[in-house]
XYZ file of C-alpha atoms in Angstrom:
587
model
C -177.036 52.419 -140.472
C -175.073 49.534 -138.826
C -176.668 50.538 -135.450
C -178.244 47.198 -134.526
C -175.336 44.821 -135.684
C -172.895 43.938 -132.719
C -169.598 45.062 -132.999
C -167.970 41.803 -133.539
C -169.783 41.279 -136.826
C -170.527 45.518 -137.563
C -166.116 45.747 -137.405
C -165.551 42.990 -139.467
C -167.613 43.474 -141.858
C -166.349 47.037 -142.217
C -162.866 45.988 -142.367
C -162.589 43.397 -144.871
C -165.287 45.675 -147.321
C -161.993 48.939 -146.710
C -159.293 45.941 -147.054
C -160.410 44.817 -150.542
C -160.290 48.234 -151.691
C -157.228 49.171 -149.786
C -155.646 45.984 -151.319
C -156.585 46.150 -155.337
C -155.301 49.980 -155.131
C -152.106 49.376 -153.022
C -151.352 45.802 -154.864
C -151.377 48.016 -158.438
C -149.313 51.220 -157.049
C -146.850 49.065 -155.302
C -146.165 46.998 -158.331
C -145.625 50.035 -160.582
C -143.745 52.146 -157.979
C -141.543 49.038 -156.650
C -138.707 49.187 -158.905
C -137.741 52.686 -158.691
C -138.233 52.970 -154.959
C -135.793 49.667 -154.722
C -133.299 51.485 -156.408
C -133.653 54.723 -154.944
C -133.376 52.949 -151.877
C -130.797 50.973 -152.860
C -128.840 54.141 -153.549
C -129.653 56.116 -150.797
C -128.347 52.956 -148.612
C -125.559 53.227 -150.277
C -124.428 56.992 -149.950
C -125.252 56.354 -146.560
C -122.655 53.402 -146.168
C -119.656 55.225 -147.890
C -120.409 57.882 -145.852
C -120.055 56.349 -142.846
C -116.783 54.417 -144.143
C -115.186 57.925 -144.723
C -116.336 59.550 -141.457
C -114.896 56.602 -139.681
C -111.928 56.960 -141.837
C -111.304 60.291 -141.072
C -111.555 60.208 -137.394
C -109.361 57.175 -137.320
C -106.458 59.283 -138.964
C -107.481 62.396 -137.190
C -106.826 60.233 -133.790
C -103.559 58.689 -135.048
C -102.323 62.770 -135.957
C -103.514 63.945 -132.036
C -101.681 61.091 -130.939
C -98.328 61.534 -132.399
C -98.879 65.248 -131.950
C -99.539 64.742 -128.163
C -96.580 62.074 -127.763
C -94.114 64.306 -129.527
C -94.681 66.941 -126.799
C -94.746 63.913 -124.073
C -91.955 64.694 -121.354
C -91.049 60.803 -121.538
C -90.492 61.168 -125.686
C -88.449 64.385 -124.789
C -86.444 62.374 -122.048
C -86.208 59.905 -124.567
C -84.872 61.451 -127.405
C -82.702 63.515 -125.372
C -80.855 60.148 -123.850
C -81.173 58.223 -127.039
C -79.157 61.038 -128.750
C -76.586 61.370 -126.619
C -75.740 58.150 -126.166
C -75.937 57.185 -129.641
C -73.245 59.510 -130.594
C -70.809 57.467 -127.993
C -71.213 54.240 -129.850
C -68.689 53.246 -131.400
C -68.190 53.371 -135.444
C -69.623 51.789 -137.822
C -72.756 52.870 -135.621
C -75.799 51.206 -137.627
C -73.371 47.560 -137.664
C -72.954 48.024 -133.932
C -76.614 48.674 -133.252
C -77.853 46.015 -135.642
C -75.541 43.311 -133.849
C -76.719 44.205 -130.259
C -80.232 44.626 -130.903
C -81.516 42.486 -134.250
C -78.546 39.432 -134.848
C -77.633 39.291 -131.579
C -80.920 38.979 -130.022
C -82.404 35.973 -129.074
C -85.397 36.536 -129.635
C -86.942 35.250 -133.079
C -87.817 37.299 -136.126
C -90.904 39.074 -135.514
C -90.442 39.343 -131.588
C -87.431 40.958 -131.419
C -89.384 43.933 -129.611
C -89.158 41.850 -126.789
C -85.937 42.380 -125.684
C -85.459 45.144 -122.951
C -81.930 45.591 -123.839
C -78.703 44.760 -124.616
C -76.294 43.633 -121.860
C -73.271 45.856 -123.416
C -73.294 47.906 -120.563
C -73.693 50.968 -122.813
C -75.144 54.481 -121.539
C -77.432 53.809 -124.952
C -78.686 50.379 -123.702
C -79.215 52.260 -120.487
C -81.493 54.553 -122.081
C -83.179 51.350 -123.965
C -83.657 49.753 -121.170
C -85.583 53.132 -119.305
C -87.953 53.670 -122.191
C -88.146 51.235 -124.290
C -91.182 49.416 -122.372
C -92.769 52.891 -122.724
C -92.558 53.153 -126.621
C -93.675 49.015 -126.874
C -96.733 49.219 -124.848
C -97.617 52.346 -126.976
C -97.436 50.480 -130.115
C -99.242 47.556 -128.626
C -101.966 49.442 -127.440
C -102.616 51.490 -130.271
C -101.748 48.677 -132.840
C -99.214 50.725 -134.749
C -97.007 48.096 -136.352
C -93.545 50.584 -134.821
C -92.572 53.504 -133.402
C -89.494 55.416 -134.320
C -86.994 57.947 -133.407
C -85.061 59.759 -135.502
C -82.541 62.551 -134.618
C -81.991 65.345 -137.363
C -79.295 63.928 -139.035
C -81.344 61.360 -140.349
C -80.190 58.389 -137.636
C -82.496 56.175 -136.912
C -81.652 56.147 -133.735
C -84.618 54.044 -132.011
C -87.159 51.526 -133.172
C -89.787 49.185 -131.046
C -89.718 46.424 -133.926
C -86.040 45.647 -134.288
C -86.628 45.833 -138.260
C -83.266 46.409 -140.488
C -84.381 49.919 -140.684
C -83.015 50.185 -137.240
C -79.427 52.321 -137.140
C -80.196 53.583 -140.716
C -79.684 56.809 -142.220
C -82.611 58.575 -144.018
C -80.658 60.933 -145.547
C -77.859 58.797 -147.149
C -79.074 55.310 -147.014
C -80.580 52.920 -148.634
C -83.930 53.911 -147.549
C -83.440 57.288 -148.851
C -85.983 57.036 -151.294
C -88.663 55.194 -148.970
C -91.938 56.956 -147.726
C -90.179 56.431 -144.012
C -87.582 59.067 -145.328
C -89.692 61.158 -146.743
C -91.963 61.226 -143.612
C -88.608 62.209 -141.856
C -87.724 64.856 -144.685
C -91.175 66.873 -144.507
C -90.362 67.357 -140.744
C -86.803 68.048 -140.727
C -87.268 70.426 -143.425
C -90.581 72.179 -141.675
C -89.609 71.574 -137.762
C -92.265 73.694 -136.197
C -94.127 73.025 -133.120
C -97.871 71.901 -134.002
C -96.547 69.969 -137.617
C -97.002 66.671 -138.271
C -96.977 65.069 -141.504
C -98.333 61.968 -143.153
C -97.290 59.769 -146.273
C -99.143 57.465 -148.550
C -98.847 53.730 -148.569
C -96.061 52.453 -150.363
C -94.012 49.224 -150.355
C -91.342 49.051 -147.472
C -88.425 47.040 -147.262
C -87.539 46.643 -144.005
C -91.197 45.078 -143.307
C -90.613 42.349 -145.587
C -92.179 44.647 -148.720
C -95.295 45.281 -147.562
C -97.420 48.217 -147.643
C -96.249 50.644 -145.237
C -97.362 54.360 -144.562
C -95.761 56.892 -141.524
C -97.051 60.036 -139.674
C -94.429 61.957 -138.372
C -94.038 65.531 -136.047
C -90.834 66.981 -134.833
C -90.217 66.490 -130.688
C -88.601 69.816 -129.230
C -86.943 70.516 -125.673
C -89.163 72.697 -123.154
C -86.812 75.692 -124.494
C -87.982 75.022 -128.015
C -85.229 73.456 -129.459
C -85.661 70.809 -132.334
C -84.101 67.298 -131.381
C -85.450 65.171 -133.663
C -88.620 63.603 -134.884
C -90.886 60.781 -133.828
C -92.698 58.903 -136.535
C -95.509 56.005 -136.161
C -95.794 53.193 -138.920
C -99.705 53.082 -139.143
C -101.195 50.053 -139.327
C -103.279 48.335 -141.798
C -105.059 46.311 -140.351
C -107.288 49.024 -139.095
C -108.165 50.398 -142.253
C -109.729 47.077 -143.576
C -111.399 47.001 -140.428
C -113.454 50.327 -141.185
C -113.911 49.464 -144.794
C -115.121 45.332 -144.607
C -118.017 46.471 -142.028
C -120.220 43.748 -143.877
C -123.367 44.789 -142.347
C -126.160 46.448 -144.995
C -123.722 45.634 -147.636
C -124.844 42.239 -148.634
C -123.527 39.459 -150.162
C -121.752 41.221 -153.040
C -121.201 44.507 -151.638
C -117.891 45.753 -150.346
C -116.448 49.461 -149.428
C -112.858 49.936 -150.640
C -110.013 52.396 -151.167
C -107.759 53.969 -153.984
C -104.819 56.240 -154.438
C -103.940 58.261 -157.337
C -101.908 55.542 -158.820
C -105.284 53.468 -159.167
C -104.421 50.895 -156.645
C -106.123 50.063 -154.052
C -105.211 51.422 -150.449
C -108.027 48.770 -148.734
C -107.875 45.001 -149.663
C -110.921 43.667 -151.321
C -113.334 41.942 -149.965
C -113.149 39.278 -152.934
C -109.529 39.536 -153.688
C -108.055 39.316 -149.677
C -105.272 40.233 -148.219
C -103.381 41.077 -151.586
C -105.118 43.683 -152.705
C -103.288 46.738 -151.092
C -100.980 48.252 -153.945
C -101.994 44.948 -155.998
C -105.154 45.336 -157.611
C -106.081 48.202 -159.973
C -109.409 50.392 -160.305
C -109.538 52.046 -163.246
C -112.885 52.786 -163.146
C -115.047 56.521 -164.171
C -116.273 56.167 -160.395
C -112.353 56.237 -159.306
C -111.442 58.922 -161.788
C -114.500 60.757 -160.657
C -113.693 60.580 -156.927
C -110.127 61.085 -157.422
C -111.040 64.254 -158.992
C -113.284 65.408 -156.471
C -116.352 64.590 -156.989
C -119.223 62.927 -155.605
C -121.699 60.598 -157.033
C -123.337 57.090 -157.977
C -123.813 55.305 -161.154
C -124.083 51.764 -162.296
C -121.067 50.609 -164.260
C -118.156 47.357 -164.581
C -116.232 47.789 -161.674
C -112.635 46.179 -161.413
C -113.389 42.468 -161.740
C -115.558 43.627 -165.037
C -119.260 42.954 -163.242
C -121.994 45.868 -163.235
C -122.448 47.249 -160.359
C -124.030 50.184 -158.395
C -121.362 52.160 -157.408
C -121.486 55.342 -154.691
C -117.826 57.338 -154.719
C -116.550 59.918 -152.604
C -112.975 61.688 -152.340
C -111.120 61.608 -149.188
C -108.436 63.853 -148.460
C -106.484 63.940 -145.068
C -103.476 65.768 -144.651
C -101.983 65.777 -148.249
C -103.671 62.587 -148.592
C -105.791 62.290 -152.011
C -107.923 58.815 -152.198
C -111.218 57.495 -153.412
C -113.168 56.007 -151.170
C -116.049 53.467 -153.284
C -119.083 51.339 -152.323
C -120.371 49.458 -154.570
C -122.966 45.819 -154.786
C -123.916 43.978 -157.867
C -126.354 44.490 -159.747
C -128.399 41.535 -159.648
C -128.124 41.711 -156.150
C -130.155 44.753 -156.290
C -132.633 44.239 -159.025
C -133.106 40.140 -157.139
C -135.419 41.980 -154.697
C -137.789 43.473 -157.516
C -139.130 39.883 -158.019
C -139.077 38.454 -154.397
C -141.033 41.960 -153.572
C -143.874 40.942 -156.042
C -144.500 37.191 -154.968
C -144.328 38.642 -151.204
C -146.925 41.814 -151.959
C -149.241 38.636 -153.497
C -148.883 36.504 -150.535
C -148.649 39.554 -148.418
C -152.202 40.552 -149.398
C -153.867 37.271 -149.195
C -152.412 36.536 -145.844
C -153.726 40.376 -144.661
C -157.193 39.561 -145.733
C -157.444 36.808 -143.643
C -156.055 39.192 -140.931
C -158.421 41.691 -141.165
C -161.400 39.080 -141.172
C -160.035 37.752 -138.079
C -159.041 40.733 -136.129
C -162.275 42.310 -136.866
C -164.002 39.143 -134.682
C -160.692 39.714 -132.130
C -161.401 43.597 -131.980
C -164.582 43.714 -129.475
C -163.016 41.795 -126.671
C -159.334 43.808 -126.831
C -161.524 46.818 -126.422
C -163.290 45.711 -123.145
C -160.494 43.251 -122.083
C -157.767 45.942 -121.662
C -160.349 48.345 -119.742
C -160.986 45.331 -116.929
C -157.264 45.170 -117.061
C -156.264 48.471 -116.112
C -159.050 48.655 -113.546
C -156.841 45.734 -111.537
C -153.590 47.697 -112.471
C -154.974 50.602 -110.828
C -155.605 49.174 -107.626
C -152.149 47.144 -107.000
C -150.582 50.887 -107.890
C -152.683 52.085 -104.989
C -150.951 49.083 -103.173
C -147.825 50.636 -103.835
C -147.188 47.581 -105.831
C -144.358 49.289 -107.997
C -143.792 45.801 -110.429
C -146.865 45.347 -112.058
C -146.397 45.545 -115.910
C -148.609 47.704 -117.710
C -149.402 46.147 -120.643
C -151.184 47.728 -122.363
C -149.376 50.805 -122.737
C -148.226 50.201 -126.206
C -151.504 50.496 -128.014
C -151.946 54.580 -130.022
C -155.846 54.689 -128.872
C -157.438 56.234 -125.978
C -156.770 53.113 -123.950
C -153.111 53.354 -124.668
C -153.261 56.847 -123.527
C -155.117 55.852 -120.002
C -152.535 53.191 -119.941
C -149.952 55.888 -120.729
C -151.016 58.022 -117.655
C -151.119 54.829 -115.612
C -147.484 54.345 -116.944
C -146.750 58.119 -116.110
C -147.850 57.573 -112.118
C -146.120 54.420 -111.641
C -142.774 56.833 -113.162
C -143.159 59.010 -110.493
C -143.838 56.631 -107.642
C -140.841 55.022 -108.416
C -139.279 57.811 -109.327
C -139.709 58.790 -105.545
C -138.486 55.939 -104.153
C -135.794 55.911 -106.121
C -134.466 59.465 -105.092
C -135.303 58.624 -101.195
C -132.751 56.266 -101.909
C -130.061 58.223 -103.269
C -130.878 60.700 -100.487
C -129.935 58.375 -98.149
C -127.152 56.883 -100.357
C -125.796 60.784 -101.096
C -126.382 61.113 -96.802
C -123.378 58.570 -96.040
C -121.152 58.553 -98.834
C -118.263 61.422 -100.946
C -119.504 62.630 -103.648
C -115.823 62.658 -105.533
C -114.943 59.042 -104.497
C -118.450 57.298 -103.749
C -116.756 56.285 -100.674
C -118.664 55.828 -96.975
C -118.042 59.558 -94.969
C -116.906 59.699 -91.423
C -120.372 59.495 -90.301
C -120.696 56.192 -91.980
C -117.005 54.753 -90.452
C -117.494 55.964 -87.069
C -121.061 53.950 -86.877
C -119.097 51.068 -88.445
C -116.479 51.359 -86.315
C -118.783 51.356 -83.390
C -120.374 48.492 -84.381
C -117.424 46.349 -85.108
C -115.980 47.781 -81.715
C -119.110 45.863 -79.731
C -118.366 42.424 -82.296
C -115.149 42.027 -81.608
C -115.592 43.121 -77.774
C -117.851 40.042 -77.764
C -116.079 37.624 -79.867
C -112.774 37.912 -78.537
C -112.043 39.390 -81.809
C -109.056 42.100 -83.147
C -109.275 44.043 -85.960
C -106.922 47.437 -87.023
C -107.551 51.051 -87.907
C -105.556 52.697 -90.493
C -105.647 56.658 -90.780
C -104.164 57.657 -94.076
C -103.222 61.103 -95.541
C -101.564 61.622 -99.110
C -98.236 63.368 -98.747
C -97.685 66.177 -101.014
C -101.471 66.620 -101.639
C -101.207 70.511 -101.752
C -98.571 70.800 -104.094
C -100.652 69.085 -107.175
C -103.394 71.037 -106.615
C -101.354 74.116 -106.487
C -99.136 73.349 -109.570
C -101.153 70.760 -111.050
C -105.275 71.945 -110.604
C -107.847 70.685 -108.485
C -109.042 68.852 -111.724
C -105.905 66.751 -111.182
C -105.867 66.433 -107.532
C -109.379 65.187 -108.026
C -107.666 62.525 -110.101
C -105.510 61.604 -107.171
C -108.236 61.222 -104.482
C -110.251 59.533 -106.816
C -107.301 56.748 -107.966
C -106.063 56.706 -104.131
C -109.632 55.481 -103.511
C -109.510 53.226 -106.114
C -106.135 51.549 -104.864
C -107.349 51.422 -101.128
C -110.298 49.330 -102.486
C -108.709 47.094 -104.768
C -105.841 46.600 -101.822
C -107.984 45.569 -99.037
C -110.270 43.021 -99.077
C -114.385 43.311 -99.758
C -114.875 42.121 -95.646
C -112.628 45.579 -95.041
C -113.860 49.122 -94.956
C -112.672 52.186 -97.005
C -114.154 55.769 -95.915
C -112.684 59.257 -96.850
C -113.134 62.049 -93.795
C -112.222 64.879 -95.966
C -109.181 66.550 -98.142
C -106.749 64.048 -98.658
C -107.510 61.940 -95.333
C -108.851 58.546 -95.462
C -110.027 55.878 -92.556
C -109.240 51.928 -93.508
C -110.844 49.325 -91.089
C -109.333 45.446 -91.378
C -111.342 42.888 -89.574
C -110.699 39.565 -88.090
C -107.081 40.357 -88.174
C -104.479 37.620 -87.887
C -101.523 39.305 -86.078
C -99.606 42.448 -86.358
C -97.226 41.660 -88.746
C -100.613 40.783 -91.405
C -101.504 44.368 -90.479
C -98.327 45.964 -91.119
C -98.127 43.534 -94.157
C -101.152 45.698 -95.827
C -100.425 48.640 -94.441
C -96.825 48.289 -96.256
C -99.132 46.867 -99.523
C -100.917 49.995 -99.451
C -97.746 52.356 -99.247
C -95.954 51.053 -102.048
C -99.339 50.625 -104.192
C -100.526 54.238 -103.525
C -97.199 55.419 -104.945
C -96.731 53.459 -108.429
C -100.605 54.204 -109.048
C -100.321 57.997 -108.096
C -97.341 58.490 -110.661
C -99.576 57.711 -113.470
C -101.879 60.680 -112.391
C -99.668 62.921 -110.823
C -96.178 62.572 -113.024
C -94.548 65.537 -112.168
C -95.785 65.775 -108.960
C -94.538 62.534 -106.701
C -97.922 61.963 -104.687
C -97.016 59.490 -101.474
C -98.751 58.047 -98.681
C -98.186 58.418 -94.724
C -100.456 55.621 -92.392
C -100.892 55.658 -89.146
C -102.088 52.110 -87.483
C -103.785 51.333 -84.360
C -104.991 47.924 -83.761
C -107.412 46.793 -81.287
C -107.487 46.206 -78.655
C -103.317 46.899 -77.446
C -103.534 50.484 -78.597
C -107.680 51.466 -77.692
C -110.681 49.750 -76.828
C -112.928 52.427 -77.990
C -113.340 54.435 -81.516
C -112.199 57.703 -80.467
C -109.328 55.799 -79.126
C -108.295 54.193 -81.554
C -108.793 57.183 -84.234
C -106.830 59.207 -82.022
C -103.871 56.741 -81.824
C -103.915 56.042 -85.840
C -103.961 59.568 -86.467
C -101.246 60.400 -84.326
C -99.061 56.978 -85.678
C -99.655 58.905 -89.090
C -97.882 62.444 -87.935
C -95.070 60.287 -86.793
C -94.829 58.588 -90.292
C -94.821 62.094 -92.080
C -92.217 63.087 -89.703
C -90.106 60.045 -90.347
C -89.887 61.207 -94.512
C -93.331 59.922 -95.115
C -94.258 57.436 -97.616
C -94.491 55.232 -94.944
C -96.562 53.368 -92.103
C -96.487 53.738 -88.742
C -97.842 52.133 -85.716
């Protein structure tokens, strides 16, 4: 019918006839269908919110109940425990007067850093003990932001804290803390001591931390024979639970996520309220009784400041734990969007009318234009000219789908010079470490062999072997000896400088060139460097098993002038290091 009218008139006239149609039918079912789809939406953005909020808030207390679980089996929080004990029992009486003097009024260190004392110059066996582990138990806190760590033996002492609070040298049992949720944390253990327990209490105002909310997780610590010594419990912070619950984003300007406990107070400060809110502010609210009850739902009611809102509730329960976990936004925040939707769908439609009649003009050239474009494409890709952009991949019609198998052939061209290269890369360097192979030091050593021949230059070899290498992966795995070669690696190249060259030969034997070396006493200098480096990083992986390093050093061109020479001299330099006690250097 439309046969002898060109396209760019035939499509535009075709489009804006289906657009007025389109328009009038959408424009009426939109405008009827709007407000229950907002809300629905609304709702369903909701759910999805608190949702989120309590998945996050679960695995942030599951995380805090592996880690107290894994530290309370730690060897170091067994040491500790152990030493702390004993020790404590030597100090002289009144105990919690003469621990409270050394370590809180006798510390010069203000209120609210008094963590940052190592220990007490008493000369104690206790402050001994302090002094070994209390770094360990700080840097814990600090890095997992729990606001202290404590040790308690199972008399109910106190024994240990990392914040210096008053709690320190207290009895659980008899003191005035007795009633606290830090005793009771304490009691649920010492009553239940078995391997694998661990216990958690609810917030609740603690004295010692200047009366604010305060809640502990606690699991007994036991000797390698089984043997219940005492318990170690983590104050949990609060700051992270805000964090989880005042994610602003999709909650907009009047929505907030929040907490509450059985007693109807809020566990989360509100995002209105601030920093008060924790044990402060009451819900009592059907969505809290709901939630607190169980259930699951959402509703629009007053919530706790008396203003309708939508509100999306959701139980939580964690290890004894019983809270409500709520998400809620006004109103009028909601129901605001209804009226901005129907001035936009009126604009909205005018402004897609005067689309249509100018993409319809538009359409006839982006047919043929992308068709002369791909023709060029196709020649630079037989070129091998890898970066042109395809651009008109995007489009859903049958020229997208030539661009797409355009797209798919550059993939695989690339795709081949890509794996050429990690042929080659895979050719010349470990797999385990992603260090350079012997093949790849022996050509460098070659090579700098020839430079320094011509340039008057002197540069050292280093042969390396880790002492003891065997005995981790017999006691320890090969997953954990992998560890070893792979942080050994790491410490060689942070040690030596990016102008030097690291290569691992195989097992637990490495090759370290230095260039443009100074003298010999620079050489021995790193070589010492690397020694004492390779040890304090190898404890971290290997803590039961002490992993060292023997070096042997040959330096060109006094002890070779050629690289089997000087391998052969470094190599034997390191036998006479591992028969000298290793963890040591030789030349």
């Amino acid at each position: 019918m439309l046969e002898n009218i060109k396209i760019k008139k035939k499509l535009p006239l075709i489009m804006i006839s289906f657009g007025l149609i389109s328009a009038a039918l959408i424009g009426t079912v939109s405008h009827y269908y709007a407000a229950n789809q907002l809300i629905e939406a609304a709702e369903s953005k909701l759910t999805a919110l608190l949702e989120s909020r309590k998945e996050s808030l679960l695995f942030h207390f599951e995380v805090i109940n592996q880690d107290v679980q894994f530290h309370s089996q730690n060897p170091l929080t067994k040491n500790a425990m152990t030493s702390l004990s004993a020790s404590w029992k030597e100090l002289p009486d009144p105990k919690q007067e003469t621990i409270q003097d050394l370590y809180i009024f006798n510390n010069p260190y203000v209120q609210g850093q008094k963590e940052s004392l190592l220990y007490a110059e008493d000369g104690s066996s206790y402050s001994e003990g302090h002094k070994q582990y209390h770094h360990y138990f700080r840097n814990l806190a600090a890095t997992r932001g729990y606001y202290d760590i404590l040790l308690v033996d199972p008399q109910g002492n106190i024994i240990y804290t990392v914040k210096k609070d008053n709690d320190f040298g207290l009895n659980l049992l008899t003191g005035t803390l007795k009633n606290s949720n830090l005793a009771e944390a304490f009691t649920l253990v010492n009553r239940n001591p078995a391997r694998g327990v661990s216990f958690i209490t609810d917030y609740r105002r603690h004295p010692t931390s200047n009366n604010k909310p305060a809640s502990f997780i606690s699991a007994p610590i036991h000797t390698d024979l089984g043997q219940y010594i005492g318990v170690l419990i983590f104050q949990m912070p609060i700051d992270v639970l805000n964090s989880v619950m005042h994610v602003s984003a999709g909650m907009g300007l009047t929505g907030e996520t929040f907490l509450v406990g059985q007693d109807k107070l809020m566990r989360s400060d509100s995002r209105f309220y601030g920093a008060n809110s924790i044990l402060n502010t009451r819900v009592d609210t059907q969505s809290a009784d709901f939630a607190l009850k169980g259930m699951t739902g959402i509703f629009v009611e007053d919530d706790y400041r008396g203003i309708p809102v939508f509100t999306a509730f959701t139980p939580i329960e964690f290890m004894g734990l019983k809270w409500a976990a709520i998400a809620e936004i006004e109103q009028d925040e909601i129901l605001a969007s209804l009226h901005k939707m129907t001035t936009f769908l009126l604009l909205a439609g005018g402004a897609v009318l005067i689309f249509i009649f100018a993409a319809g003009f538009q359409l006839a050239s982006n047919i043929a234009d992308p068709i002369v474009s791909m023709t060029k494409i196709m020649n630079k890709l037989a070129n091998n000219d890898l970066t042109t952009n395809i651009s008109v991949s995007e489009r859903q019609d049958e020229l997208g789908t030539m661009a797409s198998t355009l797209e798919v052939f550059k993939a695989n061209a690339i795709e081949r010079d890509k794996l050429q290269k990690e042929l080659t890369h895979l050719a010349h360097h470990d797999l385990l470490t992603g260090l350079p192979t012997r093949q790849l030091i022996m050509e460098r050593l070659s090579d700098i062999t020839v430079e320094s021949q011509q340039g008057n230059l002197s540069f050292a070899v280093m042969f390396a072997d880790l002492d003891n290498f065997k005995a981790v992966n017999d006691t320890l795995g090969h997953n954990i000896g992998d560890e070893v070669i792979k942080t050994a690696a790491r410490i060689f190249e942070d040690v030596v400088t990016e102008s030097n060259f690291v290569a691992r030969i195989g097992g637990d034997e490495f090759i370290i060139l230095l260039t443009n070396v100074e003298d010999d006493d620079a050489v021995m200098a790193m070589a010492n460097k690397l020694v004492s480096s390779t040890k304090a990083g190898l404890s971290v992986v290997s803590s039961t098993v002490e992993v060292t390093l023997s070096l042997g050093i040959a330096i060109y061109p006094e002890d070779g002038r050629d690289a089997a020479s000087l391998i052969h001299h470094a190599d034997q330099a390191m036998y006479r290091a591992k028969e000298a006690s290793k963890n040591r250097c030789s030349r």
